[in-house]
PDB file of C-alpha atoms in Angstrom:
ATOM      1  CA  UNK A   1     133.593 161.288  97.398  1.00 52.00           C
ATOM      2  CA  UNK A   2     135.591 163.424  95.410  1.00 58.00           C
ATOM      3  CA  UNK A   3     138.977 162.103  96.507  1.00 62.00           C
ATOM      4  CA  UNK A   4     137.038 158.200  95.424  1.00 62.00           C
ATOM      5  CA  UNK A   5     136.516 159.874  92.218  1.00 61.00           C
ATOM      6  CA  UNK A   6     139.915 160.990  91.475  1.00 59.00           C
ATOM      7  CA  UNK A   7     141.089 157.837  92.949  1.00 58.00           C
ATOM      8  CA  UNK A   8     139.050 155.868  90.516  1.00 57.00           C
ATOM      9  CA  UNK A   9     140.345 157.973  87.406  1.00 58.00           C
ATOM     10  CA  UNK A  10     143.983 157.102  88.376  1.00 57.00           C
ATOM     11  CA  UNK A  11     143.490 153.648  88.947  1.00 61.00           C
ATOM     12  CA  UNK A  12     141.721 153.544  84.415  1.00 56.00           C
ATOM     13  CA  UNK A  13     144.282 155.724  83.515  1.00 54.00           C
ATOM     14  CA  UNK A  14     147.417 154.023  85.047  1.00 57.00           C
ATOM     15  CA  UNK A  15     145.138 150.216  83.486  1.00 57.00           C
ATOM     16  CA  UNK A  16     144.563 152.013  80.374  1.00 51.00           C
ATOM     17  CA  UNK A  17     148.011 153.695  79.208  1.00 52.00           C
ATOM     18  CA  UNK A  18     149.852 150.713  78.755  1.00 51.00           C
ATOM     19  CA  UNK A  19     148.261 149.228  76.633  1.00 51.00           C
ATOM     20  CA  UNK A  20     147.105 151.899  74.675  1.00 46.00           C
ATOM     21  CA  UNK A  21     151.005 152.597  74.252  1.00 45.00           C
ATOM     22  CA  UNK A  22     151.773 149.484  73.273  1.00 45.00           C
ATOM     23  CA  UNK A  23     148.716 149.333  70.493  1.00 46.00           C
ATOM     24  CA  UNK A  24     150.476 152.764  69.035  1.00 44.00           C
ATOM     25  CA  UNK A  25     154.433 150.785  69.220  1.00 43.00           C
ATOM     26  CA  UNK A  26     153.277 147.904  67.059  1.00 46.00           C
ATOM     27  CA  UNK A  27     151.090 150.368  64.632  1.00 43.00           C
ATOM     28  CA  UNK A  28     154.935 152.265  64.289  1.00 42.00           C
ATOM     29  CA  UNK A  29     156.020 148.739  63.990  1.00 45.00           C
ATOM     30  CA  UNK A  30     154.201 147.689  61.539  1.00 44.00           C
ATOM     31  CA  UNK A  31     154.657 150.878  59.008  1.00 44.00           C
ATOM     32  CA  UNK A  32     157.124 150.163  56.200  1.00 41.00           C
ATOM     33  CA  UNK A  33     158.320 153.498  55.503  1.00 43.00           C
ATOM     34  CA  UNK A  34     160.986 154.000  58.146  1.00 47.00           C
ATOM     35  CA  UNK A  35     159.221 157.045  59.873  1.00 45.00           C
ATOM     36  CA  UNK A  36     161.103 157.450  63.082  1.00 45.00           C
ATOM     37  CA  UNK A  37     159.957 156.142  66.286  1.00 67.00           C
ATOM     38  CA  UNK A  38     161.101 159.397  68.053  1.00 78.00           C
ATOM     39  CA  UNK A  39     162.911 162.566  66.154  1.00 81.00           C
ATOM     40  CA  UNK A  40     164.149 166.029  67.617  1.00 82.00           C
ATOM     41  CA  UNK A  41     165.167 169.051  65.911  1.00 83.00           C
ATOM     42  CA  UNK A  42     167.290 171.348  67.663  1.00 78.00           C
ATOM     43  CA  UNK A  43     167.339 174.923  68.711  1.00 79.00           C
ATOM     44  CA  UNK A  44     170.620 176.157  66.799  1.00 78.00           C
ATOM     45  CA  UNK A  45     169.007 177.775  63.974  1.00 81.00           C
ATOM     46  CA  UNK A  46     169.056 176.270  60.531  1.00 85.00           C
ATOM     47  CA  UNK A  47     172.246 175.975  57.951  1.00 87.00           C
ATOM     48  CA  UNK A  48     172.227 177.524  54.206  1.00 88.00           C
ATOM     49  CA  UNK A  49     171.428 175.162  51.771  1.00 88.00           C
ATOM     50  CA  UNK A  50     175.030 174.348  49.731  1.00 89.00           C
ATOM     51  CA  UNK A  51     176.520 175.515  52.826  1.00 90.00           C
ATOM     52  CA  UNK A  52     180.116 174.031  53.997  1.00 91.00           C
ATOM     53  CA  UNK A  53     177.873 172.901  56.813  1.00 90.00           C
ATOM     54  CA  UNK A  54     175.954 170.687  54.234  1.00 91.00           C
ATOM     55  CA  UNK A  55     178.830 169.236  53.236  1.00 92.00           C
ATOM     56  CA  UNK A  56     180.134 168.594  56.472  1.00 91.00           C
ATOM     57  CA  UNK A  57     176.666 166.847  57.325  1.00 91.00           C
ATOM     58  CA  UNK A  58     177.253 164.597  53.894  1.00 91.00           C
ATOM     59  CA  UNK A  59     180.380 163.873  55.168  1.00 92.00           C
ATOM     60  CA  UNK A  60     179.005 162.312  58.373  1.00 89.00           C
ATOM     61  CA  UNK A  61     176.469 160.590  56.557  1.00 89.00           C
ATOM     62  CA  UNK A  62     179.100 158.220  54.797  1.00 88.00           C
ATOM     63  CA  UNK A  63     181.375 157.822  57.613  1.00 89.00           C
ATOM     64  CA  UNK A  64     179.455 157.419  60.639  1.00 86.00           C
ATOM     65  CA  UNK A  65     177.639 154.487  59.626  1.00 87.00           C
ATOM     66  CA  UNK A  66     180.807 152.448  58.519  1.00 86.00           C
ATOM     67  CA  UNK A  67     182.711 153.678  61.749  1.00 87.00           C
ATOM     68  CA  UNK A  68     179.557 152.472  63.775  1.00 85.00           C
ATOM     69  CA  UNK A  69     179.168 149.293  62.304  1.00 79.00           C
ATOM     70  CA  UNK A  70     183.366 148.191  62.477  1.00 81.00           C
ATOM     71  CA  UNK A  71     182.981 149.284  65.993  1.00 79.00           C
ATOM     72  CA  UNK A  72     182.993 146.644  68.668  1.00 78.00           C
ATOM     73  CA  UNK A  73     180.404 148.613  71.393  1.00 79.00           C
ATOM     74  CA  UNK A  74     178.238 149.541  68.141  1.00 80.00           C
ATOM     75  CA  UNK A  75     179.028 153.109  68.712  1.00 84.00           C
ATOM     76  CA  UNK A  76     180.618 155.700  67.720  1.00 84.00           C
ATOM     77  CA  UNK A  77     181.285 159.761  67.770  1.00 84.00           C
ATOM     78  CA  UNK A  78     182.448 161.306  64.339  1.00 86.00           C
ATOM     79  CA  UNK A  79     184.076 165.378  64.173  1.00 88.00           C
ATOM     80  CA  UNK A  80     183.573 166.576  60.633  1.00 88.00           C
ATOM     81  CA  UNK A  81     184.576 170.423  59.291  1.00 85.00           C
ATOM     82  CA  UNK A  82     185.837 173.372  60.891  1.00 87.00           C
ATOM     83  CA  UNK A  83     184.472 176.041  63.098  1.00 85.00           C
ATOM     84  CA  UNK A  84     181.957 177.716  63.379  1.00 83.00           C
ATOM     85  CA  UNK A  85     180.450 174.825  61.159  1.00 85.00           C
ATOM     86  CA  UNK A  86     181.996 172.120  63.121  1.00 89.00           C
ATOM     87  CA  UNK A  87     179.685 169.112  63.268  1.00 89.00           C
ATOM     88  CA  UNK A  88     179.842 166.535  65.846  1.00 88.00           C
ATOM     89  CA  UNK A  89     177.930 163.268  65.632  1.00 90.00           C
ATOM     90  CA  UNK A  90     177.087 160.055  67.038  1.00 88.00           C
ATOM     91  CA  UNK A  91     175.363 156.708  65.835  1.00 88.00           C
ATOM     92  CA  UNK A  92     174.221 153.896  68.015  1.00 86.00           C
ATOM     93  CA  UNK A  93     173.380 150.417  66.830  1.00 87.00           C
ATOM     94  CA  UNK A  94     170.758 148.146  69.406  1.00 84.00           C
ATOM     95  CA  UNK A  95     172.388 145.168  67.160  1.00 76.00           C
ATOM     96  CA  UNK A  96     175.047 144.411  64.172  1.00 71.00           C
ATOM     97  CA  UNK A  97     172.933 143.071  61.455  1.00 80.00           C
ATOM     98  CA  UNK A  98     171.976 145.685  59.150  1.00 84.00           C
ATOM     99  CA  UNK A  99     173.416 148.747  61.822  1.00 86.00           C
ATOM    100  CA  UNK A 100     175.156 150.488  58.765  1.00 87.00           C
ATOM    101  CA  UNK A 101     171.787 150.644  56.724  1.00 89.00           C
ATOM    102  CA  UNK A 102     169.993 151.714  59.550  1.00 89.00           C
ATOM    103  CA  UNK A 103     172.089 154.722  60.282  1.00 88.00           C
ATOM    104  CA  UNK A 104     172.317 155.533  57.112  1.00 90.00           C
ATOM    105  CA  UNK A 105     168.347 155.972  56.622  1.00 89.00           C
ATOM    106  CA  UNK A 106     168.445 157.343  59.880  1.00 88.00           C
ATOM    107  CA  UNK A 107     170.596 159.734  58.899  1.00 88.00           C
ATOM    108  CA  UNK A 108     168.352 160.802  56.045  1.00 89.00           C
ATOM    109  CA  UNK A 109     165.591 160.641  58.363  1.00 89.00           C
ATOM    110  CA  UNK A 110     167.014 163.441  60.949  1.00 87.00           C
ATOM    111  CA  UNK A 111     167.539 165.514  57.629  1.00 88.00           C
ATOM    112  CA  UNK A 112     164.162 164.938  56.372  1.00 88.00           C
ATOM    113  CA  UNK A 113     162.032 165.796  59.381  1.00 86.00           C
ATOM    114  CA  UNK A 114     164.365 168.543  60.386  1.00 87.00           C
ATOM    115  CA  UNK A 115     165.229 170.144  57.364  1.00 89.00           C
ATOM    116  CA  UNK A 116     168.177 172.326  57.308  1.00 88.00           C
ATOM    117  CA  UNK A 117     168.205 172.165  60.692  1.00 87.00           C
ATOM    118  CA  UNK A 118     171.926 172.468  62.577  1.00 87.00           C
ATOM    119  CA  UNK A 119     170.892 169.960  65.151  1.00 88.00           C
ATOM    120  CA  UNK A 120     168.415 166.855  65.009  1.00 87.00           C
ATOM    121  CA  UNK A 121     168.097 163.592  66.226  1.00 86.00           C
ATOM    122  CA  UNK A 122     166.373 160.785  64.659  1.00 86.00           C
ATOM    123  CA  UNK A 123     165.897 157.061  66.897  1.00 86.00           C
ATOM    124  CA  UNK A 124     164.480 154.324  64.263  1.00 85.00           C
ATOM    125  CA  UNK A 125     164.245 151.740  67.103  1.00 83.00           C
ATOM    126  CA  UNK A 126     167.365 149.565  65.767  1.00 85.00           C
ATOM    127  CA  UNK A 127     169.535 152.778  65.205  1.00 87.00           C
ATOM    128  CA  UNK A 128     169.969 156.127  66.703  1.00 88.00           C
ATOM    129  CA  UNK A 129     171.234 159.556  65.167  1.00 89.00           C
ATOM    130  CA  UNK A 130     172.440 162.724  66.659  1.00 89.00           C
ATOM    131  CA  UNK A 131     174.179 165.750  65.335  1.00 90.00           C
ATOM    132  CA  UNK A 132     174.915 169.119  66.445  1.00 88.00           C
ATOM    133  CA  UNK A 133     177.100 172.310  66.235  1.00 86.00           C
ATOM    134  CA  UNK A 134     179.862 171.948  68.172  1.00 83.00           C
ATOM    135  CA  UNK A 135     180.435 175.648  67.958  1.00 77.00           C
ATOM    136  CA  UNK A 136     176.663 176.905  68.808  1.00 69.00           C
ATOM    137  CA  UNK A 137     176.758 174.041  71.726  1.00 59.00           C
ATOM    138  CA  UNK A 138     179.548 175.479  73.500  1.00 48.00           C
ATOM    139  CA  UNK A 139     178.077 178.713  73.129  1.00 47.00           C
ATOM    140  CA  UNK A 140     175.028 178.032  74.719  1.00 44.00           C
ATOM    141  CA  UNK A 141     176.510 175.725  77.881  1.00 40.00           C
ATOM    142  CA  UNK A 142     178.687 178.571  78.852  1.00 41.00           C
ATOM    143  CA  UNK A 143     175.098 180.450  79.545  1.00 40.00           C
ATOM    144  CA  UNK A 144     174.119 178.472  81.439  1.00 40.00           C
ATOM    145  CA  UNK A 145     174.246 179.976  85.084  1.00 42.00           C
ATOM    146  CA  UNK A 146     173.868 176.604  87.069  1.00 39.00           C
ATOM    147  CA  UNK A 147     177.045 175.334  85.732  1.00 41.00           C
ATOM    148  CA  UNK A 148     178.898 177.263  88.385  1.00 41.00           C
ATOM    149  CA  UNK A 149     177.076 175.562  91.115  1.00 41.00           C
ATOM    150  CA  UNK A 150     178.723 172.569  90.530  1.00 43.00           C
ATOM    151  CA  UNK A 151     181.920 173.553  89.404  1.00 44.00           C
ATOM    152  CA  UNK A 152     184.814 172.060  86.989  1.00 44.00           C
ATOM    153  CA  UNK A 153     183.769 168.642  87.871  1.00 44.00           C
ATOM    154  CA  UNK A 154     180.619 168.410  86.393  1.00 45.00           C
ATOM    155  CA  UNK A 155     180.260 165.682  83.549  1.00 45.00           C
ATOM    156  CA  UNK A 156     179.337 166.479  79.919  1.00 47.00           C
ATOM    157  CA  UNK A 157     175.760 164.680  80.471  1.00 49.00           C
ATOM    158  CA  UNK A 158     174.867 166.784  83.197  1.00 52.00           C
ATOM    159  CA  UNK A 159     175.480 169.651  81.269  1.00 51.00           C
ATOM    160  CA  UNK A 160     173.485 168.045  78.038  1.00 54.00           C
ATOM    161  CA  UNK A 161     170.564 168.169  80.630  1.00 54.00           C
ATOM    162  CA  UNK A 162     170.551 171.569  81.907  1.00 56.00           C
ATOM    163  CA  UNK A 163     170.936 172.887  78.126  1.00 55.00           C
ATOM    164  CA  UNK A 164     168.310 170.783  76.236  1.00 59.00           C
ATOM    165  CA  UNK A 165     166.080 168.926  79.175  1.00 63.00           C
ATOM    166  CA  UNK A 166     165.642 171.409  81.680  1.00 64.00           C
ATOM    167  CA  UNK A 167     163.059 173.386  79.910  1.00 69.00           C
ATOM    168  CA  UNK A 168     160.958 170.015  78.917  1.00 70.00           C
ATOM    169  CA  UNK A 169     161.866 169.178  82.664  1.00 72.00           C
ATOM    170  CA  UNK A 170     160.568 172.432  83.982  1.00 75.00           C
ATOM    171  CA  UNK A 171     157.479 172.678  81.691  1.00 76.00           C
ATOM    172  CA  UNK A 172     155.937 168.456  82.975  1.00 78.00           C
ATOM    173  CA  UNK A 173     156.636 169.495  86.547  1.00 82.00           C
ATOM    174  CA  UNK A 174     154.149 172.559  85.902  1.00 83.00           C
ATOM    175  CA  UNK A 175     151.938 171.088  84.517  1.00 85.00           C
ATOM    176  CA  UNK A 176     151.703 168.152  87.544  1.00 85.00           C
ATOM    177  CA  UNK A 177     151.373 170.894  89.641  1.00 88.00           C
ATOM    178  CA  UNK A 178     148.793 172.627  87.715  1.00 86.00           C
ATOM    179  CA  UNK A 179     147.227 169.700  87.799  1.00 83.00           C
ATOM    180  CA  UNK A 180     147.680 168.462  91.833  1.00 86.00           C
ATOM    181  CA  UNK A 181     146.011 172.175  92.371  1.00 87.00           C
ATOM    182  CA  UNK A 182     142.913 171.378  90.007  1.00 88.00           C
ATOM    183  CA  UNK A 183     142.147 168.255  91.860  1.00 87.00           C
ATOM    184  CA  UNK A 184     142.290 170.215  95.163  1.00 85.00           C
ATOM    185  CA  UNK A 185     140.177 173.000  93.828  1.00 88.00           C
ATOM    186  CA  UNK A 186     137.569 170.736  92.865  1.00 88.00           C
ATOM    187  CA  UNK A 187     137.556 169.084  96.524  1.00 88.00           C
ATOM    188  CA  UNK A 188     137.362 172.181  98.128  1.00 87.00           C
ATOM    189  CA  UNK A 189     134.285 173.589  96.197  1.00 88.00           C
ATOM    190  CA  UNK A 190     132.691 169.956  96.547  1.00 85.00           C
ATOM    191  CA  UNK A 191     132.943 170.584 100.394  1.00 85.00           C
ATOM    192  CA  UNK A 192     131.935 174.056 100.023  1.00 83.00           C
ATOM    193  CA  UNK A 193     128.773 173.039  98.570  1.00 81.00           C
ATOM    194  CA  UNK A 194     128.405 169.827 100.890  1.00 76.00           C
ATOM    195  CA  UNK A 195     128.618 172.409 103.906  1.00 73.00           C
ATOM    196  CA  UNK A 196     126.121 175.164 102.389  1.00 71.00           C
ATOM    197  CA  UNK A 197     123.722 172.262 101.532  1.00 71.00           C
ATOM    198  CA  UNK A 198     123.776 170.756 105.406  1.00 68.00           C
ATOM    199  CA  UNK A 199     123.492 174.383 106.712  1.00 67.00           C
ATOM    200  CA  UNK A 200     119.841 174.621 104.456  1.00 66.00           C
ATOM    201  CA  UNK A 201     118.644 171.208 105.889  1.00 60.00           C
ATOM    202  CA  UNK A 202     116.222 172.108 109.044  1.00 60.00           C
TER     203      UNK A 202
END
């Protein structure tokens, strides 16, 4: 009965999500004042205000978007400054109309949720965002012990996972478990009790 039971809450749960996800899309849809579909703020600490690192991030703010939106794959990757306040950035456009005023209020956006933050990402849907410290980035990949398990070869993606997705990664895989062990806890006490009970009966 138990195993029915958890059976039964799987089956509402995988019905129920979808649309439930959906309802909360078109409520985002349907606001008018640009808040993000999806933002991140980085772990590289946070940038003095009037900083040359502000002013590298101002920088990217009026170049990206133009280089983005003359760009044929409606992409693009901008440098801006010098180290240790190197900036790199990228902008992504999901079509051309209006991709240069999208990335510039997503730009604004990363900066607004994430406030002096030296890396943030900001996806309004039509548009993405992304900047980091190119300095502080390098840093923290050559940390990272796995690297030398798969050698020189290893792309630049796999090592944006092991640095910023691992943890996130790490923590949901837990937290199945966690849960996989609840559901067999419960099914063991059920029979536990199912057994005691049929050893009372005369």
């Amino acid at each position: 009965m138990p195993r029915a039971a958890a059976a039964l809450l799987l089956t509402v749960l995988a019905l129920v999500a979808p649309p439930l996800s959906a309802a909360a899309t078109d409520a985002l849809d349907d606001d008018d004042d640009h808040r993000s579909a999806f933002h991140a703020c980085g772990n590289q600490g946070q940038y003095a205000p009037n900083s040359s690192y502000e002013a590298n991030l101002r920088y990217l703010a009026g170049t990206l978007p133009a280089k983005v939106n003359g760009s044929s794959s409606s992409f693009a990757s901008v440098l801006a400054g010098e180290r240790p306040d190197e900036i790199s950035a990228y902008g992504f456009c999901n079509s051309s109309s209006g991709c240069a005023a999208c990335l510039a209020t997503a730009f604004r956006h990363a900066q607004l949720v994430c406030p002096y933050s030296r890396r943030a990402m900001a996806d309004l849907r039509a548009c993405r965002v992304s900047y980091h410290n190119v300095h502080r980035r390098e840093q923290v990949v050559r940390v990272v012990p796995a690297v030398a398990i798969f050698g020189d070869r290893m792309s630049s993606r796999w090592l944006e996972i092991l640095v910023d997705d691992f943890p996130m990664m790490l923590l949901l895989q837990v937290m199945g478990i966690a849960c996989v062990l609840f559901m067999f806890l419960q099914e063991w006490r059920a029979s536990r009790k199912g057994a005691a009970s049929a050893n009372l009966l005369p």
